[in-house]
mmCIF file of C-alpha atoms in Angstrom:
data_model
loop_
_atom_site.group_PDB
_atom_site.id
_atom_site.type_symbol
_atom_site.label_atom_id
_atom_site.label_comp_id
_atom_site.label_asym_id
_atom_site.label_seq_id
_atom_site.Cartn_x
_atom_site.Cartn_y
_atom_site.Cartn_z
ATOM 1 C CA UNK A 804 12.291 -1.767 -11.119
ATOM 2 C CA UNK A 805 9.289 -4.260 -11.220
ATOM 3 C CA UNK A 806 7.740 -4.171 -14.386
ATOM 4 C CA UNK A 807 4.071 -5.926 -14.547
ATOM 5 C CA UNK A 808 2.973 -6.642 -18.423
ATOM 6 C CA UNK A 809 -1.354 -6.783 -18.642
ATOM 7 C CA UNK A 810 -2.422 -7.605 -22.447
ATOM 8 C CA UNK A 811 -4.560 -6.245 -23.859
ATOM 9 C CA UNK A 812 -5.379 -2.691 -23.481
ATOM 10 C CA UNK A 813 -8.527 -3.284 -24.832
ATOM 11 C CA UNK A 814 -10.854 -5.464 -25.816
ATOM 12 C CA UNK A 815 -14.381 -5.410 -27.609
ATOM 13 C CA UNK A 816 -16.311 -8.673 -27.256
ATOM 14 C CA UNK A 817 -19.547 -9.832 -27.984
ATOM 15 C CA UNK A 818 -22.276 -10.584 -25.391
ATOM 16 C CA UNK A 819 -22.103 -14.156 -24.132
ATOM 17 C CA UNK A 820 -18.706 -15.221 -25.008
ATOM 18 C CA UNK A 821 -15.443 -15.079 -22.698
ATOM 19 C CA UNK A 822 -12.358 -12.601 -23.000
ATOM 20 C CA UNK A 823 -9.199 -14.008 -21.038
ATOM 21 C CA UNK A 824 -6.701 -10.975 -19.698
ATOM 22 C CA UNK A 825 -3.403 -11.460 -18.827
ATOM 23 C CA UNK A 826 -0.734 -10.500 -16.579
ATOM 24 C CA UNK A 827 2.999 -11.089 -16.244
ATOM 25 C CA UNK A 828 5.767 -10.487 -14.391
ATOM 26 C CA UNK A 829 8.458 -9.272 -16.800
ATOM 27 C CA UNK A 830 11.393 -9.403 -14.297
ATOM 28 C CA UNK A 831 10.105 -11.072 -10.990
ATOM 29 C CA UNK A 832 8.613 -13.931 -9.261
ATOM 30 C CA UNK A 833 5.175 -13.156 -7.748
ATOM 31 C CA UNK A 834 3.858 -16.021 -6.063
ATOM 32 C CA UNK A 835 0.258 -13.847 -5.119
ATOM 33 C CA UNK A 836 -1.537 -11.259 -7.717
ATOM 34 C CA UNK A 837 -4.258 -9.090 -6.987
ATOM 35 C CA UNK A 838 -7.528 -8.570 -9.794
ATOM 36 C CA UNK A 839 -9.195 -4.888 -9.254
ATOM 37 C CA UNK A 840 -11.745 -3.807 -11.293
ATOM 38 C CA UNK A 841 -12.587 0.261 -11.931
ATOM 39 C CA UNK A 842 -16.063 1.624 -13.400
ATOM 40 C CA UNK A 843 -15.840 5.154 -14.593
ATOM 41 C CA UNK A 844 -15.310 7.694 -12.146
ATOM 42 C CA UNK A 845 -14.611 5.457 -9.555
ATOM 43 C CA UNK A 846 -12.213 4.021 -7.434
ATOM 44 C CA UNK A 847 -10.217 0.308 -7.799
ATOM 45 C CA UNK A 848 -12.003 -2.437 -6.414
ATOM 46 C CA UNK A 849 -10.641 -5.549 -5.723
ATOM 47 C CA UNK A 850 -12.008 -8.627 -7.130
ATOM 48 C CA UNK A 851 -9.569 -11.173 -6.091
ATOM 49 C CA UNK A 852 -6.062 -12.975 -4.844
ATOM 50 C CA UNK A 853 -4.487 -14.818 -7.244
ATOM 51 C CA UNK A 854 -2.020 -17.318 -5.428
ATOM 52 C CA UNK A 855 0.210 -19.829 -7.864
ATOM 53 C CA UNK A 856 -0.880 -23.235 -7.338
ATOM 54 C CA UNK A 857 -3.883 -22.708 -5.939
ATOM 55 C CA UNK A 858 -7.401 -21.412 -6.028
ATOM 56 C CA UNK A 859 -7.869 -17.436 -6.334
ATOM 57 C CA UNK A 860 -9.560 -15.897 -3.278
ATOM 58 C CA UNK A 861 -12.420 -13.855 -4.527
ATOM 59 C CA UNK A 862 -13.833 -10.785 -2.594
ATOM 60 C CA UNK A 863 -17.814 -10.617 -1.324
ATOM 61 C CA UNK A 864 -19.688 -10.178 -4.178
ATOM 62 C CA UNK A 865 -17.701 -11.405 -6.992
ATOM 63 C CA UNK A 866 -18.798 -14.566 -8.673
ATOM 64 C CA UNK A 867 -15.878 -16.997 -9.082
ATOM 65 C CA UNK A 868 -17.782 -18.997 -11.512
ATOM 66 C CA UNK A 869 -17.745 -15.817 -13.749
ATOM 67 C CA UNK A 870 -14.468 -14.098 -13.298
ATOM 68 C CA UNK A 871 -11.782 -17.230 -13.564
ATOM 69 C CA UNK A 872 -8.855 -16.734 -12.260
ATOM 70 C CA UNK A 873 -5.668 -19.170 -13.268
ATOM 71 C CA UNK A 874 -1.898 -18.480 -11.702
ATOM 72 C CA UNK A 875 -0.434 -21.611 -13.277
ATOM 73 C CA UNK A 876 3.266 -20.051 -12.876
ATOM 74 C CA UNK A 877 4.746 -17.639 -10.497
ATOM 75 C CA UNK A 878 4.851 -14.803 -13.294
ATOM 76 C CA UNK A 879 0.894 -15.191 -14.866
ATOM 77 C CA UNK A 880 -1.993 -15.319 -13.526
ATOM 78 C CA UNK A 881 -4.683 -14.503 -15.915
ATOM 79 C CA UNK A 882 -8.617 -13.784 -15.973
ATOM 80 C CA UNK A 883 -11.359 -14.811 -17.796
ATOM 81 C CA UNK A 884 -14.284 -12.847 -18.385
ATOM 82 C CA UNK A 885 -17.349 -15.721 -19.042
ATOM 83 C CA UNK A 886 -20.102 -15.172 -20.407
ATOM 84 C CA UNK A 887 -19.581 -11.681 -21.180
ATOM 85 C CA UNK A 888 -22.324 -9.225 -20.822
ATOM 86 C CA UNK A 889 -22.583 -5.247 -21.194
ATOM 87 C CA UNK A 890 -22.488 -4.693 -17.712
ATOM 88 C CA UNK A 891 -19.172 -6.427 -16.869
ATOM 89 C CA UNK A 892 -17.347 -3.587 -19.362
ATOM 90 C CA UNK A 893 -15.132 -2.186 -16.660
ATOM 91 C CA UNK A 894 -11.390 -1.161 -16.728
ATOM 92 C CA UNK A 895 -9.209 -4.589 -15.135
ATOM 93 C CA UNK A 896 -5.790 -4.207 -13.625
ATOM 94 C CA UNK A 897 -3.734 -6.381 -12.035
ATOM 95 C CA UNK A 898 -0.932 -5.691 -9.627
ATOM 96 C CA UNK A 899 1.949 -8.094 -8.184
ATOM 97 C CA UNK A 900 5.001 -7.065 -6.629
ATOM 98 C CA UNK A 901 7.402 -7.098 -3.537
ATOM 99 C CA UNK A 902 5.182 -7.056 -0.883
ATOM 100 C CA UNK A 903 4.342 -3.827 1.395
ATOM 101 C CA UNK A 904 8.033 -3.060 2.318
ATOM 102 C CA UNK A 905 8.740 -2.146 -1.229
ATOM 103 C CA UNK A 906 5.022 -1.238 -3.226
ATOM 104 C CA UNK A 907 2.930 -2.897 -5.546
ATOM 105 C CA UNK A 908 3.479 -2.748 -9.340
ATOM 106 C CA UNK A 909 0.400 -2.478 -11.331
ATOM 107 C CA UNK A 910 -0.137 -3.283 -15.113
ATOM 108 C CA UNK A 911 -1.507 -0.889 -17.624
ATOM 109 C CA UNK A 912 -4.866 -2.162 -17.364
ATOM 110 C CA UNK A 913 -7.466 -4.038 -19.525
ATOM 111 C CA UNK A 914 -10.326 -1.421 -20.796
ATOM 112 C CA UNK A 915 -12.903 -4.247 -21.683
ATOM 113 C CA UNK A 916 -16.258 -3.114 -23.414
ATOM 114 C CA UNK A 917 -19.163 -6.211 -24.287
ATOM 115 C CA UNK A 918 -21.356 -5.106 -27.013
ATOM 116 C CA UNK B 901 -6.377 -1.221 7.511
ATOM 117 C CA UNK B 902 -6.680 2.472 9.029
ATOM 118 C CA UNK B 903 -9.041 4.668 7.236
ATOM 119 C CA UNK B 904 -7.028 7.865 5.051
ATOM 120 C CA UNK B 905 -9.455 11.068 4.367
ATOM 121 C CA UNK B 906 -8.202 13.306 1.473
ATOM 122 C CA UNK B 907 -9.181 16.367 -0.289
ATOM 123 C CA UNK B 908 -11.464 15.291 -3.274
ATOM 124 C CA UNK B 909 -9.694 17.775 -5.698
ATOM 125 C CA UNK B 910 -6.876 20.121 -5.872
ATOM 126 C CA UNK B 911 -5.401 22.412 -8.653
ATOM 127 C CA UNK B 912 -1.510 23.368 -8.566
ATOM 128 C CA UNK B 913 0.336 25.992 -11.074
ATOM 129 C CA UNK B 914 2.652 24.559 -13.454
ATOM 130 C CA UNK B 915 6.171 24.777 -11.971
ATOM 131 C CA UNK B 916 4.894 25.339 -8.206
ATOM 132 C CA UNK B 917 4.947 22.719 -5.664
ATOM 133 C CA UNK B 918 1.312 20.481 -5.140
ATOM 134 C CA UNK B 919 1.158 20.062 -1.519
ATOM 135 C CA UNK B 920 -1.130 16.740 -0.899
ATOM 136 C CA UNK B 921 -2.763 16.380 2.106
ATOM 137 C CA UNK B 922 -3.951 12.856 3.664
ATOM 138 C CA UNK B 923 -5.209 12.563 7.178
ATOM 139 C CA UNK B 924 -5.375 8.931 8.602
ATOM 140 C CA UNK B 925 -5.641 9.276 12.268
ATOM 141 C CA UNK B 926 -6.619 5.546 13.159
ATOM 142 C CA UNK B 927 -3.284 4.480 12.096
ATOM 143 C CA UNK B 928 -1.226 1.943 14.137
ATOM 144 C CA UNK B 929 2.012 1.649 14.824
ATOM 145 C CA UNK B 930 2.772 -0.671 12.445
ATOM 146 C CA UNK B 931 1.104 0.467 9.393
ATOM 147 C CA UNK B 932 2.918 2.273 6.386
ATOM 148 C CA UNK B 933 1.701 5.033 4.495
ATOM 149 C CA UNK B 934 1.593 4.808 0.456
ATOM 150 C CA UNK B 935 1.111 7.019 -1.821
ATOM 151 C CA UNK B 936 0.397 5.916 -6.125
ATOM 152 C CA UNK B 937 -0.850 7.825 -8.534
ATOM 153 C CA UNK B 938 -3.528 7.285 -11.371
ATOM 154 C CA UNK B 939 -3.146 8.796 -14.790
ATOM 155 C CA UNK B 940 -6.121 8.812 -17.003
ATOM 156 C CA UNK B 941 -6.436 5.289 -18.299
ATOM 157 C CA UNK B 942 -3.450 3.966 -16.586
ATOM 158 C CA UNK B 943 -2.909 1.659 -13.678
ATOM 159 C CA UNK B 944 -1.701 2.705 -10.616
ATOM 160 C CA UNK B 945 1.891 3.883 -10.316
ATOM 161 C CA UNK B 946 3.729 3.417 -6.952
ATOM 162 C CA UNK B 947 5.282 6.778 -6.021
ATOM 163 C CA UNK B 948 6.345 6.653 -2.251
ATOM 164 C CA UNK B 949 5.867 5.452 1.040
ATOM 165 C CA UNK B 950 7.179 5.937 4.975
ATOM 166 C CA UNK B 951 6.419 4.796 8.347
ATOM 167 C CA UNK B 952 7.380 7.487 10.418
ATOM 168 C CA UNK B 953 10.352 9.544 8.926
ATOM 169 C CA UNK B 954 10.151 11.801 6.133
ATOM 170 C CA UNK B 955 11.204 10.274 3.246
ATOM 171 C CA UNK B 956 12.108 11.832 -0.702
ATOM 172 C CA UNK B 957 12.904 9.606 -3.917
ATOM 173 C CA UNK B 958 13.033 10.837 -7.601
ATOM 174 C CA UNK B 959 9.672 11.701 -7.961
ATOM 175 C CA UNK B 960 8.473 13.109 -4.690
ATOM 176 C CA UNK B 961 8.803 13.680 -1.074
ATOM 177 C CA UNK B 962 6.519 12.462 1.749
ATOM 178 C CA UNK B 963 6.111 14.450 5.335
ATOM 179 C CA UNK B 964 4.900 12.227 8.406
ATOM 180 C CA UNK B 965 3.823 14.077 11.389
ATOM 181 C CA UNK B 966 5.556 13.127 14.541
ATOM 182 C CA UNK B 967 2.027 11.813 15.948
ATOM 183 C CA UNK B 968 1.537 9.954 12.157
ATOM 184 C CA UNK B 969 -2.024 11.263 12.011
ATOM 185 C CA UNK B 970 -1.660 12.886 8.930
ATOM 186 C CA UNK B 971 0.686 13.254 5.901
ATOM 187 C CA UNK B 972 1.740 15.414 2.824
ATOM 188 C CA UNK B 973 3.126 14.416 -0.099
ATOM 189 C CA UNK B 974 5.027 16.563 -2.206
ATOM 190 C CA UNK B 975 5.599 16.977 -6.154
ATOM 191 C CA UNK B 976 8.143 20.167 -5.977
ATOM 192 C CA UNK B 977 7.462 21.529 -9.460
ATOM 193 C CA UNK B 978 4.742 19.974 -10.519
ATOM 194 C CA UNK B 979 4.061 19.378 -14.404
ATOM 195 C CA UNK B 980 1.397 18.969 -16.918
ATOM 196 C CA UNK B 981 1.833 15.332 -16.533
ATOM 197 C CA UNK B 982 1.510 15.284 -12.782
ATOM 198 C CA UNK B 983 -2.232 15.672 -13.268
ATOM 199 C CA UNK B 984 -4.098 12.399 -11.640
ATOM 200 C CA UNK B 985 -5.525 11.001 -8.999
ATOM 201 C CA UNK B 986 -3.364 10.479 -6.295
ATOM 202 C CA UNK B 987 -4.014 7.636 -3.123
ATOM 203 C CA UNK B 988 -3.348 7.911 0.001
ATOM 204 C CA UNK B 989 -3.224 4.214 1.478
ATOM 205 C CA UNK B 990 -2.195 2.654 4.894
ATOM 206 C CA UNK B 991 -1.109 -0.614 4.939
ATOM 207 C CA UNK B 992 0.483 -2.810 7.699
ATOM 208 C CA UNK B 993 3.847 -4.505 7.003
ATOM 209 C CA UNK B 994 5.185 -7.747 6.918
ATOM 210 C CA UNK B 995 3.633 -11.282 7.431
ATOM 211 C CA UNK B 996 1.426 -12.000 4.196
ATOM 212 C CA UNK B 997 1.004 -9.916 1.264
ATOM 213 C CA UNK B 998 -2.156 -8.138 1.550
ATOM 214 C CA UNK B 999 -3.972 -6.173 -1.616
ATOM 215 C CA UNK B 1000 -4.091 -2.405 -1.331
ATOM 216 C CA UNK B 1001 -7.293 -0.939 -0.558
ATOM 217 C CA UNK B 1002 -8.147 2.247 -2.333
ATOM 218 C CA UNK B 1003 -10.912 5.298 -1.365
ATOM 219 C CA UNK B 1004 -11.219 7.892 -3.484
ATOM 220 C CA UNK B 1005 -8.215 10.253 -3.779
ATOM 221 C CA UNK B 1006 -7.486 13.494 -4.651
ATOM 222 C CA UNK B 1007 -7.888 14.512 -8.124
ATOM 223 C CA UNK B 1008 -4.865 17.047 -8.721
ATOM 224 C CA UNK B 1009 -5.218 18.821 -11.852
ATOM 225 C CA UNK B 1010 -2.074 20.932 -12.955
ATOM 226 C CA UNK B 1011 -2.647 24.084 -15.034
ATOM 227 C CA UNK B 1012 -0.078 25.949 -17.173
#
């Protein structure tokens, strides 16, 4: 099946500097990728579309300028964290896959924490 | 995207089946219904979805009502390490790809 690789599990970084995360597609093409975000206790929000070759689409509310997004290939997209600060720490995942006919394949997840 | 309702929490014997419930009454005629999971600290894990017949893989089974208002999904002996969060999510087919959209779920919690 679909395998989706996110590195890394975890991260601790200091407040102010960036933290990229990335996600593959071990064993398929994925021309769009989707960027959720998940506080504790709560549910996955999306941030935003990554689509190869072109700019991410970013949901209401999320600052593009903040959360980069890069899809340089059709199997990673990653995302940069700027400017860290405590209040970004949130649990990232990314998901890719074959479309609605078949389900989405979601990475392990990113557990970032800014200190 | 229709709207799903499910039960916020649910516990389930070790062994028994975990009957899921999802309601999603607004949905069109078009639209699937998915089901993933959440383990602790995990991403999402795809489990199963239909459009209008019942449908079983190797991990559950998923009953559609004729009218499609509602759903169950089924773990048939569920184990320790069925205990997550479990989505209920309607989604149209074809045309684009489109991002899943998820509410809450229903926290199942599996006890020996």
């Amino acid at each position: 099946g679909a395998v989706v690789s996110q590195h890394p599990s975890w991260v601790i970084c200091k407040s102010g500097t960036s933290v990229k995360i990335e996600c593959r597609s071990l064993d398929f093409q994925a021309t769009t990728m989707f960027w959720y975000r998940q506080f504790p206790k709560q549910s996955l929000m999306l941030m935003a579309t990554s689509n190869e070759g072109s700019k991410a689409t970013y949901e209401q509310g999320v600052e593009k300028d903040k959360f980069l997004i890069n899809h340089a290939s059709l199997t990673l997209s990653t995302l940069t964290v700027t400017s860290a600060h405590p209040e970004d720490s949130s649990f990232y995942i990314c998901s890719a896959g074959g479309g609605p006919l078949y389900g989405y394949t979601f990475g392990s997840g990113t557990r970032l924490t800014v200190v | 995207d229709a709207k799903t309702t499910q039960p916020t929490s649910m516990d389930c014997a070790e062994g028994r089946a975990a009957n899921l419930p999802c309601n999603h009454s607004t949905i069109s005629g078009n639209e699937y219904v998915y089901w993933y999971r959440q383990i602790h600290s995990q991403g999402p894990q795809y489990i199963i979805h239909g459009l209008k017949n019942n449908e079983t893989n190797e991990m559950a089974s998923l009953i559609i009502t004729e009218d499609r208002k509602s759903s169950t999904l089924i773990l048939p002996h569920a184990t320790l390490r069925d205990t997550a969060v479990y989505y209920c999510i309607v989604r149209a087919a074809g045309g684009s790809q489109g991002n899943l959209i998820f509410g809450k779920g229903t926290k199942l919690s599996v006890k020996p």
